[in-house]
Amino acid sequence: CINNYHGNFLYQPDFVSTKCMTTNKSAALRLINKLQDSEVTLDDVNAIISQDVTLSYKLLRYLNSASLMMRRKVDTIHNAILWMGLNPIRNWATILLMSSINEKPSELITTSLIRARFCEELAKKRKQDNVQPFFLTGLLSTLEALLDMPMDEVLKELPISDEIKQGIIDLKGEHGQILKLVLAYENNDNAVLAKVSGGMTVLREIYLEATAWADELQKELIA
């Protein structure tokens, strides 16, 4: 299997050709595909996660970590879904699957988490009713580098909304506008950042909070 690319490997690889995916990447993408299906049910998610021993273990370990201060022990994936809700569990499982992809630097997962949290918090600032799709937009924005595939090919495989796909690929729509701000902050693009209400101070505060959150989550959920 030969993957050829050039450019910035960590964040924005410029692909020349992709011959195939490793079994590890293919398996992760297949499970992410199932998790993000809009028609997936509680029982479906329970089955998807429960069939993967490592995924189940890491998720339950996180839910029972000291930082969450749970009043009672969560000992099954079914109970975890009931406690957290379907969409949050789908997000955490997706994070774990992304982190399971071999031969990729941990910094790439950290970037995924920071972008996810950053997008979510910016969506809250903009009074969005449902911030979960914005979290997912940021989270999935590094899949190109993780899977060594062009982003349009990756997202074609996932049953996510057109708004999220358009936001990630073209930086269009509400999702794209917010992701564009996050990317502009990463790249110190002052031409874009100058248009933000509240300026750099607001963005810096959100970024620092997102970074602290991502670092803590890496320790408890992914390590």
Tab-separated table of N, CA, C and O in Angstrom, residues 19-117:
chain	number	residue	atom	x	y	z
A	19	LYS	N	-3.426	5.041	-2.792
A	19	LYS	CA	-3.681	3.730	-3.372
A	19	LYS	C	-4.636	2.899	-2.519
A	19	LYS	O	-5.453	2.166	-3.024
A	20	CYS	N	-4.477	2.998	-1.220
A	20	CYS	CA	-5.348	2.221	-0.350
A	20	CYS	C	-5.216	2.722	1.074
A	20	CYS	O	-4.315	3.492	1.389
A	21	MET	N	-6.137	2.287	1.938
A	21	MET	CA	-6.048	2.602	3.355
A	21	MET	C	-5.603	1.367	4.103
A	21	MET	O	-5.923	0.251	3.727
A	22	THR	N	-4.888	1.575	5.203
A	22	THR	CA	-4.524	0.452	6.049
A	22	THR	C	-5.789	-0.105	6.687
A	22	THR	O	-6.819	0.561	6.770
A	23	THR	N	-5.706	-1.356	7.157
A	23	THR	CA	-6.845	-1.986	7.825
A	23	THR	C	-7.276	-1.168	9.031
A	23	THR	O	-8.461	-1.000	9.302
A	24	ASN	N	-6.302	-0.632	9.774
A	24	ASN	CA	-6.571	0.170	10.957
A	24	ASN	C	-7.417	1.393	10.611
A	24	ASN	O	-8.412	1.680	11.264
A	25	LYS	N	-7.022	2.108	9.581
A	25	LYS	CA	-7.757	3.306	9.177
A	25	LYS	C	-9.135	2.950	8.636
A	25	LYS	O	-10.127	3.628	8.922
A	26	SER	N	-9.186	1.900	7.840
A	26	SER	CA	-10.454	1.484	7.249
A	26	SER	C	-11.462	1.078	8.318
A	26	SER	O	-12.645	1.441	8.239
A	27	ALA	N	-10.992	0.349	9.321
A	27	ALA	CA	-11.878	-0.087	10.406
A	27	ALA	C	-12.397	1.113	11.197
A	27	ALA	O	-13.582	1.170	11.550
A	28	ALA	N	-11.506	2.072	11.477
A	28	ALA	CA	-11.909	3.266	12.215
A	28	ALA	C	-12.948	4.063	11.435
A	28	ALA	O	-13.969	4.488	11.989
A	29	LEU	N	-12.703	4.248	10.137
A	29	LEU	CA	-13.642	5.007	9.314
A	29	LEU	C	-14.988	4.302	9.220
A	29	LEU	O	-16.040	4.934	9.250
A	30	ARG	N	-14.961	2.989	9.152
A	30	ARG	CA	-16.207	2.219	9.060
A	30	ARG	C	-17.055	2.408	10.325
A	30	ARG	O	-18.281	2.591	10.248
A	31	LEU	N	-16.418	2.381	11.496
A	31	LEU	CA	-17.156	2.562	12.743
A	31	LEU	C	-17.625	4.006	12.913
A	31	LEU	O	-18.732	4.252	13.404
A	32	ILE	N	-16.780	4.969	12.522
A	32	ILE	CA	-17.198	6.373	12.578
A	32	ILE	C	-18.410	6.581	11.677
A	32	ILE	O	-19.357	7.295	12.032
A	33	ASN	N	-18.381	5.952	10.519
A	33	ASN	CA	-19.512	6.011	9.585
A	33	ASN	C	-20.793	5.539	10.260
A	33	ASN	O	-21.842	6.195	10.188
A	34	LYS	N	-20.734	4.407	10.945
A	34	LYS	CA	-21.913	3.859	11.625
A	34	LYS	C	-22.386	4.782	12.748
A	34	LYS	O	-23.583	5.007	12.915
A	35	LEU	N	-21.430	5.317	13.505
A	35	LEU	CA	-21.790	6.171	14.641
A	35	LEU	C	-22.479	7.456	14.202
A	35	LEU	O	-23.363	7.961	14.891
A	36	GLN	N	-22.054	8.014	13.056
A	36	GLN	CA	-22.577	9.297	12.621
A	36	GLN	C	-23.818	9.199	11.750
A	36	GLN	O	-24.342	10.212	11.303
A	37	ASP	N	-24.306	7.996	11.527
A	37	ASP	CA	-25.541	7.822	10.773
A	37	ASP	C	-26.684	8.511	11.522
A	37	ASP	O	-26.887	8.277	12.719
A	38	SER	N	-27.415	9.361	10.830
A	38	SER	CA	-28.495	10.123	11.472
A	38	SER	C	-29.605	9.229	12.013
A	38	SER	O	-30.385	9.646	12.878
A	39	GLU	N	-29.707	7.998	11.506
A	39	GLU	CA	-30.760	7.092	11.947
A	39	GLU	C	-30.275	6.096	12.996
A	39	GLU	O	-31.017	5.174	13.370
A	40	VAL	N	-29.053	6.269	13.474
A	40	VAL	CA	-28.523	5.342	14.464
A	40	VAL	C	-29.321	5.457	15.763
A	40	VAL	O	-29.739	6.541	16.162
A	41	THR	N	-29.567	4.328	16.410
A	41	THR	CA	-30.352	4.310	17.642
A	41	THR	C	-29.449	4.055	18.845
A	41	THR	O	-28.270	3.728	18.702
A	42	LEU	N	-30.036	4.198	20.029
A	42	LEU	CA	-29.301	3.914	21.256
A	42	LEU	C	-28.766	2.487	21.229
A	42	LEU	O	-27.603	2.252	21.571
A	43	ASP	N	-29.592	1.545	20.808
A	43	ASP	CA	-29.164	0.144	20.757
A	43	ASP	C	-28.043	-0.063	19.742
A	43	ASP	O	-27.124	-0.856	19.973
A	44	ASP	N	-28.120	0.662	18.620
A	44	ASP	CA	-27.070	0.555	17.604
A	44	ASP	C	-25.729	1.021	18.177
A	44	ASP	O	-24.700	0.348	18.013
A	45	VAL	N	-25.731	2.185	18.819
A	45	VAL	CA	-24.501	2.738	19.380
A	45	VAL	C	-23.959	1.833	20.475
A	45	VAL	O	-22.748	1.600	20.577
A	46	ASN	N	-24.857	1.317	21.290
A	46	ASN	CA	-24.451	0.387	22.341
A	46	ASN	C	-23.732	-0.824	21.731
A	46	ASN	O	-22.678	-1.258	22.227
A	47	ALA	N	-24.270	-1.352	20.637
A	47	ALA	CA	-23.680	-2.521	19.982
A	47	ALA	C	-22.337	-2.181	19.340
A	47	ALA	O	-21.370	-2.949	19.436
A	48	ILE	N	-22.259	-1.016	18.680
A	48	ILE	CA	-21.026	-0.600	18.006
A	48	ILE	C	-19.878	-0.469	18.999
A	48	ILE	O	-18.766	-0.961	18.776
A	49	ILE	N	-20.149	0.213	20.107
A	49	ILE	CA	-19.090	0.448	21.092
A	49	ILE	C	-18.762	-0.830	21.861
A	49	ILE	O	-17.590	-1.141	22.092
A	50	SER	N	-19.790	-1.576	22.230
A	50	SER	CA	-19.589	-2.768	23.059
A	50	SER	C	-18.781	-3.851	22.349
A	50	SER	O	-18.102	-4.652	22.993
A	51	GLN	N	-18.851	-3.877	21.018
A	51	GLN	CA	-18.122	-4.914	20.286
A	51	GLN	C	-16.627	-4.628	20.223
A	51	GLN	O	-15.844	-5.508	19.858
A	52	ASP	N	-16.223	-3.427	20.572
A	52	ASP	CA	-14.809	-3.058	20.590
A	52	ASP	C	-14.369	-2.937	22.048
A	52	ASP	O	-14.700	-1.972	22.731
A	53	VAL	N	-13.598	-3.915	22.516
A	53	VAL	CA	-13.219	-3.967	23.928
A	53	VAL	C	-12.420	-2.733	24.350
A	53	VAL	O	-12.672	-2.146	25.407
A	54	THR	N	-11.465	-2.321	23.530
A	54	THR	CA	-10.631	-1.159	23.865
A	54	THR	C	-11.457	0.109	23.930
A	54	THR	O	-11.303	0.933	24.840
A	55	LEU	N	-12.339	0.279	22.960
A	55	LEU	CA	-13.205	1.459	22.914
A	55	LEU	C	-14.092	1.508	24.152
A	55	LEU	O	-14.227	2.555	24.796
A	56	SER	N	-14.685	0.390	24.503
A	56	SER	CA	-15.556	0.317	25.685
A	56	SER	C	-14.780	0.648	26.952
A	56	SER	O	-15.241	1.423	27.798
A	57	TYR	N	-13.612	0.056	27.084
A	57	TYR	CA	-12.795	0.258	28.283
A	57	TYR	C	-12.421	1.728	28.463
A	57	TYR	O	-12.573	2.287	29.560
A	58	LYS	N	-11.938	2.343	27.395
A	58	LYS	CA	-11.490	3.731	27.501
A	58	LYS	C	-12.648	4.681	27.790
A	58	LYS	O	-12.510	5.636	28.561
A	59	LEU	N	-13.788	4.409	27.188
A	59	LEU	CA	-14.942	5.279	27.411
A	59	LEU	C	-15.439	5.161	28.847
A	59	LEU	O	-15.698	6.175	29.509
A	60	LEU	N	-15.541	3.954	29.354
A	60	LEU	CA	-15.996	3.757	30.731
A	60	LEU	C	-14.970	4.297	31.726
A	60	LEU	O	-15.344	4.857	32.766
A	61	ARG	N	-13.690	4.164	31.406
A	61	ARG	CA	-12.652	4.708	32.283
A	61	ARG	C	-12.787	6.223	32.399
A	61	ARG	O	-12.665	6.787	33.486
A	62	TYR	N	-13.054	6.873	31.260
A	62	TYR	CA	-13.223	8.326	31.284
A	62	TYR	C	-14.444	8.724	32.103
A	62	TYR	O	-14.383	9.634	32.936
A	63	LEU	N	-15.558	8.046	31.891
A	63	LEU	CA	-16.791	8.395	32.596
A	63	LEU	C	-16.659	8.210	34.103
A	63	LEU	O	-17.329	8.891	34.880
A	64	ASN	N	-15.804	7.298	34.505
A	64	ASN	CA	-15.607	7.045	35.933
A	64	ASN	C	-14.379	7.753	36.495
A	64	ASN	O	-13.971	7.487	37.632
A	65	SER	N	-13.796	8.657	35.717
A	65	SER	CA	-12.612	9.382	36.176
A	65	SER	C	-12.988	10.391	37.261
A	65	SER	O	-14.133	10.836	37.358
A	66	ALA	N	-12.004	10.761	38.044
A	66	ALA	CA	-12.243	11.674	39.171
A	66	ALA	C	-12.737	13.036	38.706
A	66	ALA	O	-13.499	13.700	39.406
A	67	SER	N	-12.320	13.451	37.511
A	67	SER	CA	-12.663	14.800	37.047
A	67	SER	C	-14.161	14.979	36.824
A	67	SER	O	-14.676	16.092	36.906
A	68	LEU	N	-14.882	13.901	36.524
A	68	LEU	CA	-16.323	14.008	36.290
A	68	LEU	C	-17.138	13.905	37.572
A	68	LEU	O	-18.308	14.261	37.593
A	69	MET	N	-16.508	13.387	38.624
A	69	MET	CA	-17.156	13.299	39.941
A	69	MET	C	-18.551	12.679	39.868
A	69	MET	O	-19.535	13.230	40.344
A	70	MET	N	-18.622	11.529	39.230
A	70	MET	CA	-19.884	10.813	39.130
A	70	MET	C	-20.345	10.343	40.507
A	70	MET	O	-19.538	9.908	41.330
A	71	ARG	N	-21.646	10.416	40.755
A	71	ARG	CA	-22.187	9.976	42.031
A	71	ARG	C	-22.233	8.462	42.137
A	71	ARG	O	-22.186	7.910	43.230
A	72	ARG	N	-22.340	7.798	41.003
A	72	ARG	CA	-22.348	6.342	41.016
A	72	ARG	C	-21.517	5.842	39.840
A	72	ARG	O	-21.340	6.534	38.842
A	73	LYS	N	-21.008	4.643	39.955
A	73	LYS	CA	-20.165	4.069	38.921
A	73	LYS	C	-20.989	3.719	37.688
A	73	LYS	O	-22.076	3.152	37.793
A	74	VAL	N	-20.472	4.078	36.515
A	74	VAL	CA	-21.093	3.702	35.247
A	74	VAL	C	-20.384	2.444	34.760
A	74	VAL	O	-19.204	2.483	34.421
A	75	ASP	N	-21.089	1.318	34.752
A	75	ASP	CA	-20.421	0.054	34.466
A	75	ASP	C	-20.811	-0.589	33.148
A	75	ASP	O	-20.282	-1.644	32.779
A	76	THR	N	-21.717	0.042	32.394
A	76	THR	CA	-22.077	-0.493	31.078
A	76	THR	C	-22.194	0.661	30.076
A	76	THR	O	-22.477	1.805	30.454
A	77	ILE	N	-21.975	0.338	28.805
A	77	ILE	CA	-22.119	1.340	27.753
A	77	ILE	C	-23.570	1.816	27.664
A	77	ILE	O	-23.841	2.998	27.436
A	78	HIS	N	-24.506	0.909	27.881
A	78	HIS	CA	-25.927	1.276	27.849
A	78	HIS	C	-26.226	2.355	28.884
A	78	HIS	O	-26.883	3.360	28.590
A	79	ASN	N	-25.737	2.169	30.096
A	79	ASN	CA	-25.949	3.168	31.143
A	79	ASN	C	-25.220	4.475	30.828
A	79	ASN	O	-25.696	5.563	31.157
A	80	ALA	N	-24.059	4.360	30.188
A	80	ALA	CA	-23.300	5.552	29.805
A	80	ALA	C	-24.093	6.400	28.817
A	80	ALA	O	-24.146	7.632	28.929
A	81	ILE	N	-24.727	5.737	27.855
A	81	ILE	CA	-25.533	6.453	26.866
A	81	ILE	C	-26.729	7.118	27.530
A	81	ILE	O	-27.072	8.273	27.232
A	82	LEU	N	-27.376	6.403	28.453
A	82	LEU	CA	-28.519	6.971	29.164
A	82	LEU	C	-28.109	8.180	29.988
A	82	LEU	O	-28.856	9.159	30.093
A	83	TRP	N	-26.902	8.127	30.579
A	83	TRP	CA	-26.451	9.225	31.431
A	83	TRP	C	-26.003	10.442	30.619
A	83	TRP	O	-26.389	11.562	30.901
A	84	MET	N	-25.203	10.210	29.577
A	84	MET	CA	-24.635	11.317	28.806
A	84	MET	C	-25.538	11.789	27.681
A	84	MET	O	-25.502	12.951	27.287
A	85	GLY	N	-26.314	10.882	27.121
A	85	GLY	CA	-27.104	11.202	25.943
A	85	GLY	C	-26.453	10.608	24.705
A	85	GLY	O	-25.245	10.373	24.665
A	86	LEU	N	-27.255	10.371	23.678
A	86	LEU	CA	-26.781	9.687	22.483
A	86	LEU	C	-25.693	10.460	21.741
A	86	LEU	O	-24.634	9.914	21.412
A	87	ASN	N	-25.933	11.756	21.469
A	87	ASN	CA	-24.965	12.518	20.678
A	87	ASN	C	-23.616	12.697	21.368
A	87	ASN	O	-22.575	12.541	20.721
A	88	PRO	N	-23.564	13.031	22.657
A	88	PRO	CA	-22.254	13.116	23.314
A	88	PRO	C	-21.479	11.808	23.274
A	88	PRO	O	-20.264	11.811	23.050
A	89	ILE	N	-22.168	10.686	23.470
A	89	ILE	CA	-21.485	9.394	23.416
A	89	ILE	C	-20.939	9.151	22.013
A	89	ILE	O	-19.819	8.644	21.833
A	90	ARG	N	-21.715	9.500	20.996
A	90	ARG	CA	-21.234	9.341	19.613
A	90	ARG	C	-19.973	10.179	19.401
A	90	ARG	O	-19.029	9.728	18.738
A	91	ASN	N	-19.951	11.374	19.952
A	91	ASN	CA	-18.768	12.232	19.813
A	91	ASN	C	-17.553	11.620	20.500
A	91	ASN	O	-16.456	11.585	19.943
A	92	TRP	N	-17.748	11.167	21.760
A	92	TRP	CA	-16.601	10.605	22.494
A	92	TRP	C	-16.081	9.350	21.806
A	92	TRP	O	-14.866	9.132	21.724
A	93	ALA	N	-16.983	8.517	21.316
A	93	ALA	CA	-16.553	7.303	20.624
A	93	ALA	C	-15.804	7.649	19.335
A	93	ALA	O	-14.804	7.005	18.993
A	94	THR	N	-16.261	8.678	18.636
A	94	THR	CA	-15.574	9.121	17.422
A	94	THR	C	-14.171	9.620	17.745
A	94	THR	O	-13.209	9.332	17.024
A	95	ILE	N	-14.041	10.371	18.835
A	95	ILE	CA	-12.725	10.847	19.269
A	95	ILE	C	-11.789	9.667	19.524
A	95	ILE	O	-10.630	9.658	19.086
A	96	LEU	N	-12.286	8.673	20.226
A	96	LEU	CA	-11.465	7.507	20.541
A	96	LEU	C	-11.067	6.740	19.280
A	96	LEU	O	-9.934	6.270	19.164
A	97	LEU	N	-11.986	6.616	18.343
A	97	LEU	CA	-11.667	5.926	17.098
A	97	LEU	C	-10.623	6.695	16.299
A	97	LEU	O	-9.705	6.096	15.717
A	98	MET	N	-10.737	8.015	16.267
A	98	MET	CA	-9.733	8.820	15.577
A	98	MET	C	-8.364	8.661	16.232
A	98	MET	O	-7.336	8.580	15.563
A	99	SER	N	-8.352	8.584	17.554
A	99	SER	CA	-7.089	8.461	18.282
A	99	SER	C	-6.471	7.076	18.122
A	99	SER	O	-5.282	6.889	18.398
A	100	SER	N	-7.276	6.102	17.689
A	100	SER	CA	-6.771	4.739	17.539
A	100	SER	C	-6.019	4.526	16.235
A	100	SER	O	-5.398	3.478	16.033
A	101	ILE	N	-6.076	5.499	15.332
A	101	ILE	CA	-5.404	5.362	14.042
A	101	ILE	C	-3.894	5.396	14.257
A	101	ILE	O	-3.352	6.337	14.841
A	102	ASN	N	-3.218	4.373	13.796
A	102	ASN	CA	-1.786	4.221	14.036
A	102	ASN	C	-0.941	5.161	13.185
A	102	ASN	O	-1.390	5.696	12.181
A	103	GLU	N	0.284	5.337	13.625
A	103	GLU	CA	1.314	6.049	12.868
A	103	GLU	C	0.981	7.523	12.636
A	103	GLU	O	1.381	8.110	11.639
A	104	LYS	N	0.235	8.106	13.540
A	104	LYS	CA	-0.057	9.529	13.448
A	104	LYS	C	0.346	10.203	14.756
A	104	LYS	O	0.144	9.646	15.842
A	105	PRO	N	0.907	11.401	14.688
A	105	PRO	CA	1.333	12.092	15.914
A	105	PRO	C	0.152	12.487	16.779
A	105	PRO	O	-0.924	12.830	16.278
A	106	SER	N	0.361	12.435	18.092
A	106	SER	CA	-0.714	12.770	19.023
A	106	SER	C	-1.156	14.222	18.879
A	106	SER	O	-2.291	14.567	19.201
A	107	GLU	N	-0.257	15.068	18.377
A	107	GLU	CA	-0.597	16.479	18.192
A	107	GLU	C	-1.771	16.664	17.237
A	107	GLU	O	-2.516	17.649	17.324
A	108	LEU	N	-1.932	15.726	16.320
A	108	LEU	CA	-3.028	15.832	15.364
A	108	LEU	C	-4.378	15.632	16.053
A	108	LEU	O	-5.351	16.327	15.753
A	109	ILE	N	-4.433	14.694	16.998
A	109	ILE	CA	-5.661	14.498	17.773
A	109	ILE	C	-5.906	15.704	18.674
A	109	ILE	O	-7.050	16.154	18.834
A	110	THR	N	-4.837	16.240	19.263
A	110	THR	CA	-4.987	17.442	20.093
A	110	THR	C	-5.587	18.574	19.278
A	110	THR	O	-6.481	19.290	19.743
A	111	THR	N	-5.102	18.739	18.059
A	111	THR	CA	-5.650	19.775	17.172
A	111	THR	C	-7.126	19.530	16.895
A	111	THR	O	-7.940	20.467	16.900
A	112	SER	N	-7.502	18.271	16.669
A	112	SER	CA	-8.913	17.935	16.430
A	112	SER	C	-9.779	18.349	17.607
A	112	SER	O	-10.857	18.933	17.431
A	113	LEU	N	-9.304	18.054	18.813
A	113	LEU	CA	-10.060	18.370	20.023
A	113	LEU	C	-10.162	19.877	20.237
A	113	LEU	O	-11.230	20.391	20.595
A	114	ILE	N	-9.061	20.579	20.031
A	114	ILE	CA	-9.076	22.040	20.202
A	114	ILE	C	-10.052	22.665	19.211
A	114	ILE	O	-10.857	23.539	19.567
A	115	ARG	N	-9.981	22.240	17.968
A	115	ARG	CA	-10.885	22.795	16.955
A	115	ARG	C	-12.346	22.499	17.299
A	115	ARG	O	-13.224	23.357	17.132
A	116	ALA	N	-12.600	21.279	17.781
A	116	ALA	CA	-13.974	20.901	18.135
A	116	ALA	C	-14.517	21.804	19.231
A	116	ALA	O	-15.628	22.348	19.126
A	117	ARG	N	-13.742	21.960	20.287
A	117	ARG	CA	-14.171	22.797	21.417
A	117	ARG	C	-14.269	24.264	21.008
A	117	ARG	O	-15.206	24.970	21.402
